[in-house]
XYZ file of C-alpha atoms in Angstrom:
331
model
C -16.927 -50.923 -1.532
C -20.031 -48.755 -1.886
C -19.046 -46.775 1.195
C -15.515 -46.298 -0.133
C -16.891 -45.186 -3.497
C -19.059 -42.585 -1.763
C -16.025 -41.285 0.112
C -14.025 -41.015 -3.116
C -16.826 -39.168 -4.895
C -17.228 -36.817 -1.935
C -13.505 -36.185 -1.760
C -13.296 -35.419 -5.475
C -16.191 -32.979 -5.132
C -14.582 -31.254 -2.188
C -11.248 -31.084 -3.960
C -12.838 -29.273 -6.881
C -14.621 -27.001 -4.407
C -11.466 -26.467 -2.400
C -9.360 -25.378 -5.339
C -11.372 -22.195 -5.748
C -10.446 -20.437 -2.514
C -7.270 -18.459 -2.812
C -5.820 -15.011 -2.737
C -3.015 -13.157 -4.464
C -1.628 -10.007 -2.891
C -1.118 -7.886 -5.977
C -4.350 -7.442 -7.868
C -5.272 -4.824 -10.415
C -8.982 -5.599 -10.034
C -11.560 -3.157 -8.770
C -11.691 -2.367 -5.086
C -14.040 -0.234 -3.037
C -12.400 2.366 -0.834
C -15.480 4.562 -1.219
C -18.980 3.614 -0.131
C -20.676 1.387 -2.691
C -24.147 -0.026 -3.139
C -22.795 -2.275 -5.893
C -21.458 -4.840 -3.437
C -23.906 -7.610 -2.691
C -22.182 -9.147 0.317
C -24.644 -11.634 1.756
C -24.946 -13.942 4.732
C -25.622 -17.562 3.757
C -26.648 -18.822 7.240
C -23.431 -20.681 8.051
C -21.355 -20.252 11.224
C -18.752 -17.623 11.974
C -15.978 -18.045 14.535
C -17.888 -16.566 17.479
C -16.204 -18.572 20.245
C -12.768 -17.625 21.551
C -10.262 -18.946 19.012
C -7.440 -21.281 19.966
C -4.905 -20.663 17.223
C -2.397 -23.408 16.464
C 0.652 -22.495 14.382
C 2.473 -25.084 12.279
C 5.917 -23.838 11.266
C 6.729 -25.905 8.205
C 10.367 -25.900 7.126
C 13.384 -23.994 8.410
C 12.421 -20.640 9.903
C 14.346 -17.539 10.868
C 13.634 -16.992 14.600
C 13.423 -13.233 14.042
C 10.675 -13.744 11.473
C 8.839 -16.083 13.820
C 8.968 -13.499 16.610
C 7.515 -10.822 14.316
C 4.618 -13.064 13.303
C 3.933 -14.106 16.905
C 3.815 -10.478 17.980
C 1.288 -9.716 15.251
C -0.927 -12.618 16.293
C -0.651 -11.599 19.942
C -1.688 -8.071 18.927
C -5.083 -9.186 17.597
C -6.557 -9.372 21.086
C -4.392 -6.734 22.787
C -5.637 -3.157 22.797
C -5.460 -1.757 26.330
C -1.745 -0.954 26.291
C -1.311 -0.435 22.542
C -1.653 3.020 20.956
C -4.514 3.732 18.572
C -4.905 2.620 15.852
C -4.006 -0.911 16.915
C -4.191 -4.344 15.328
C -7.091 -5.044 17.696
C -8.842 -1.904 16.402
C -8.405 -3.299 12.883
C -9.946 -6.607 14.055
C -12.979 -4.683 15.354
C -14.162 -4.324 11.751
C -13.984 -8.103 11.300
C -15.999 -8.482 14.503
C -18.959 -6.672 12.959
C -19.934 -9.894 11.186
C -22.437 -12.106 12.998
C -24.035 -15.532 12.699
C -27.761 -16.286 12.570
C -28.051 -15.982 16.355
C -26.602 -12.472 16.256
C -23.292 -13.524 17.811
C -20.325 -11.507 16.616
C -16.975 -12.900 15.575
C -14.870 -13.286 18.703
C -12.489 -10.651 20.046
C -10.251 -13.319 21.554
C -7.565 -15.054 19.503
C -4.961 -16.911 21.541
C -1.893 -18.688 20.226
C -2.530 -21.978 22.014
C 0.131 -24.186 20.506
C 3.001 -24.314 18.035
C 4.371 -27.249 16.090
C 7.737 -27.275 14.350
C 7.859 -29.400 11.203
C 11.477 -28.503 10.503
C 12.125 -31.869 8.850
C 9.787 -31.132 5.917
C 7.586 -34.166 6.627
C 5.850 -33.842 3.254
C 8.774 -32.521 1.228
C 9.436 -29.089 -0.251
C 6.897 -29.349 -3.081
C 3.374 -29.204 -1.684
C -0.098 -29.353 -3.172
C -2.921 -27.421 -1.581
C -4.328 -30.628 -0.198
C -0.952 -31.312 1.436
C -1.834 -28.735 4.100
C -4.384 -31.115 5.553
C -1.808 -33.915 5.705
C 0.587 -31.528 7.449
C -2.103 -30.717 10.020
C -2.758 -34.442 10.465
C 0.953 -35.028 11.083
C 1.038 -32.223 13.648
C -1.901 -33.536 15.681
C -0.699 -37.167 15.606
C 3.002 -36.558 16.194
C 4.701 -38.644 18.900
C 6.569 -35.545 20.018
C 4.524 -32.645 21.411
C 1.503 -32.971 19.115
C -1.013 -30.184 18.705
C -4.516 -30.815 20.054
C -7.131 -31.957 17.578
C -9.697 -29.260 18.307
C -12.837 -29.141 16.130
C -14.703 -26.932 18.605
C -12.767 -23.662 18.648
C -9.456 -24.568 17.046
C -7.987 -22.771 14.035
C -4.856 -24.132 12.380
C -2.376 -21.825 10.657
C 0.186 -23.511 8.393
C 3.156 -21.275 7.554
C 5.699 -22.465 4.991
C 9.300 -21.283 4.906
C 11.190 -19.590 2.081
C 12.408 -22.811 0.429
C 9.000 -24.518 0.235
C 7.119 -24.401 -3.060
C 3.342 -24.693 -2.880
C 0.916 -25.336 -5.704
C 0.039 -22.000 -7.373
C 2.118 -20.021 -4.842
C 3.576 -16.910 -6.452
C 1.463 -17.462 -9.552
C -2.139 -17.326 -8.390
C -2.076 -17.388 -4.581
C -0.212 -16.051 -1.574
C -2.448 -17.803 0.939
C -5.788 -19.532 1.281
C -8.194 -20.863 3.871
C -10.534 -23.812 4.010
C -11.622 -26.558 6.412
C -10.240 -30.030 7.029
C -11.906 -33.170 5.697
C -12.781 -35.793 8.337
C -11.636 -38.529 5.961
C -8.127 -36.992 6.009
C -7.753 -35.352 9.420
C -10.513 -36.959 11.484
C -12.582 -33.828 12.102
C -13.821 -30.703 10.386
C -11.811 -27.687 11.533
C -10.937 -24.389 9.837
C -7.393 -23.705 8.737
C -5.355 -21.265 6.686
C -2.050 -21.438 4.866
C 0.358 -18.589 4.068
C 3.798 -18.853 2.477
C 6.921 -16.735 2.976
C 7.480 -14.892 -0.301
C 10.648 -12.928 0.451
C 12.893 -14.993 -1.814
C 10.341 -16.441 -4.239
C 8.016 -13.586 -5.203
C 8.079 -10.415 -3.084
C 6.573 -8.434 -5.956
C 3.625 -10.804 -6.035
C 2.936 -11.429 -2.357
C 4.726 -8.651 -0.452
C 3.161 -5.561 -2.054
C 3.478 -2.681 -1.185
C 6.990 -3.496 0.002
C 7.921 -4.632 -3.507
C 6.568 -4.077 -7.018
C 5.893 -6.946 -9.455
C 8.300 -6.761 -12.384
C 5.836 -8.562 -14.642
C 3.058 -5.992 -14.084
C 3.892 -4.140 -17.290
C 3.518 -0.847 -15.435
C 5.925 1.296 -13.458
C 5.149 1.666 -9.756
C 2.782 4.548 -8.917
C 4.312 7.966 -8.325
C 7.689 6.866 -9.665
C 8.095 4.253 -6.949
C 7.701 6.694 -4.071
C 4.579 4.824 -2.956
C 6.458 1.543 -2.531
C 7.216 1.622 1.164
C 9.865 0.022 3.347
C 8.872 -2.870 5.614
C 8.185 -1.714 9.203
C 9.791 -4.828 10.720
C 12.772 -4.946 8.405
C 11.866 -7.749 6.012
C 9.560 -7.409 3.016
C 8.789 -11.121 2.998
C 7.636 -11.353 6.600
C 5.869 -7.972 6.632
C 4.051 -8.894 3.443
C 3.242 -12.278 4.941
C 1.634 -10.611 7.960
C -0.820 -8.738 5.760
C -1.720 -12.001 4.020
C -2.172 -13.689 7.410
C -4.492 -10.840 8.439
C -6.436 -11.258 5.199
C -6.887 -14.999 5.694
C -7.777 -14.740 9.392
C -10.484 -12.196 8.568
C -11.973 -14.460 5.923
C -11.703 -17.771 7.749
C -13.413 -16.149 10.756
C -16.290 -14.761 8.692
C -16.609 -17.733 6.323
C -15.031 -20.798 7.983
C -17.110 -23.449 6.206
C -17.626 -21.451 2.995
C -21.310 -20.938 3.760
C -21.397 -17.684 5.738
C -20.328 -14.225 4.501
C -19.366 -13.708 0.869
C -20.464 -11.936 -2.294
C -21.335 -13.588 -5.569
C -23.728 -16.298 -6.639
C -21.171 -19.085 -6.965
C -20.044 -20.552 -3.617
C -17.109 -22.244 -5.361
C -15.709 -18.813 -6.219
C -16.799 -16.442 -3.457
C -15.606 -12.891 -2.998
C -14.953 -12.575 0.720
C -14.599 -9.620 3.066
C -10.886 -9.044 2.439
C -11.007 -9.838 -1.285
C -13.068 -6.673 -1.759
C -10.215 -4.534 -0.437
C -7.069 -5.954 -2.036
C -4.240 -3.430 -2.107
C -5.983 -0.894 0.137
C -4.145 0.199 3.282
C -5.310 3.772 3.744
C -7.653 6.510 2.623
C -7.544 7.423 -1.044
C -6.110 4.071 -2.099
C -6.779 2.278 -5.342
C -5.290 1.561 -8.770
C -1.976 0.379 -7.337
C -1.774 3.173 -4.740
C -1.968 1.762 -1.220
C -3.535 4.871 0.291
C -2.453 7.248 3.014
C -0.440 5.467 5.714
C 1.884 6.517 8.499
C 5.660 6.668 8.147
C 8.157 6.190 10.944
C 11.428 8.100 11.316
C 13.114 5.777 8.797
C 10.339 6.059 6.223
C 8.850 2.633 6.924
C 5.119 2.448 6.206
C 2.550 1.200 8.729
C -1.110 1.674 9.580
C -1.549 -0.103 12.943
C 0.343 -0.538 16.204
C 1.008 -3.854 17.902
C 2.427 -5.266 21.118
C 6.041 -4.616 22.148
C 6.112 -1.379 20.175
C 5.606 -3.182 16.874
C 4.108 -1.519 13.826
C 2.395 -3.356 11.000
C 0.894 -2.608 7.610
C -2.253 -4.669 7.044
C -4.816 -4.359 4.289
C -8.287 -3.063 4.970
C -11.420 -5.226 5.000
C -15.018 -4.591 4.029
C -17.048 -2.838 6.731
C -20.675 -4.058 6.492
C -22.013 -1.036 8.375
C -20.214 1.651 6.391
C -20.488 -0.487 3.233
C -16.953 0.249 2.163
C -13.406 -0.835 2.781
C -12.203 0.458 6.103
C -9.333 0.441 8.555
C -8.779 2.250 11.852
C -6.289 4.613 10.184
C -9.022 5.978 7.881
C -9.003 9.767 7.623
C -12.813 9.994 7.683
């Protein structure tokens, strides 16, 4: 009984801790496109994801195959640069790679999609808590049919929920989050991230700058001319890709919530992508995404990917330049 009580106390503590890590796409808070000495981003001696990452995708719910293909191509682009024009997704990841652990090892350049699991039967329903993500991972690694490996060494689990799945705080306070699994629930400690498809639920909240939030109380900047079209044809999936990029950057630099972040409170850290919310190009800020490229149809993008893809992903904090940065920067 004493052992069980200790587990319960630990779980309650971790749950409180866990609730703090989230991200919402549209944020009117301050960001730092220019160099700033005000940011106190510190290393707290924990690990980063320095070993080659085996990425395991869990498709939860009913998914559009076209949307899945777009997301796969983005993930495949993270480690592909030789045949992709500059600036590429891999060039964007180079900024994330600047972060090191206490041995001086950089975040890995290699991210491989090493397995996919299809939970099309909604094993945990269509109303999910944040903690449900760990149960979904547990179901995927213990399934009788083509289970994912349980990989605590260099595995990273990415749970993606479909358009009809409602997640705690989704569209109100979060568009995605990352954390690590609890051994008492999953069996091991492993990093994971969750991102939801917002195309039908809240594109204005989680698919900016492809949509503008109606509740913002402000008109879109420049009369709406700065709200761009989605480069892959769907605001929900293109917005989702930027959130995935955000979460992958942060889970790689702060997988156990004891590595790279700003702020004194580890239960509410400001991580390397949080500092750059809403910034996609030079001159951005205050609801303006910054200078980005436009294709022949007027679709906005800032990086190239495999198979001729183009993506628009938010910038992250560059610890060398001490400012938000992306490979499409004009300086």
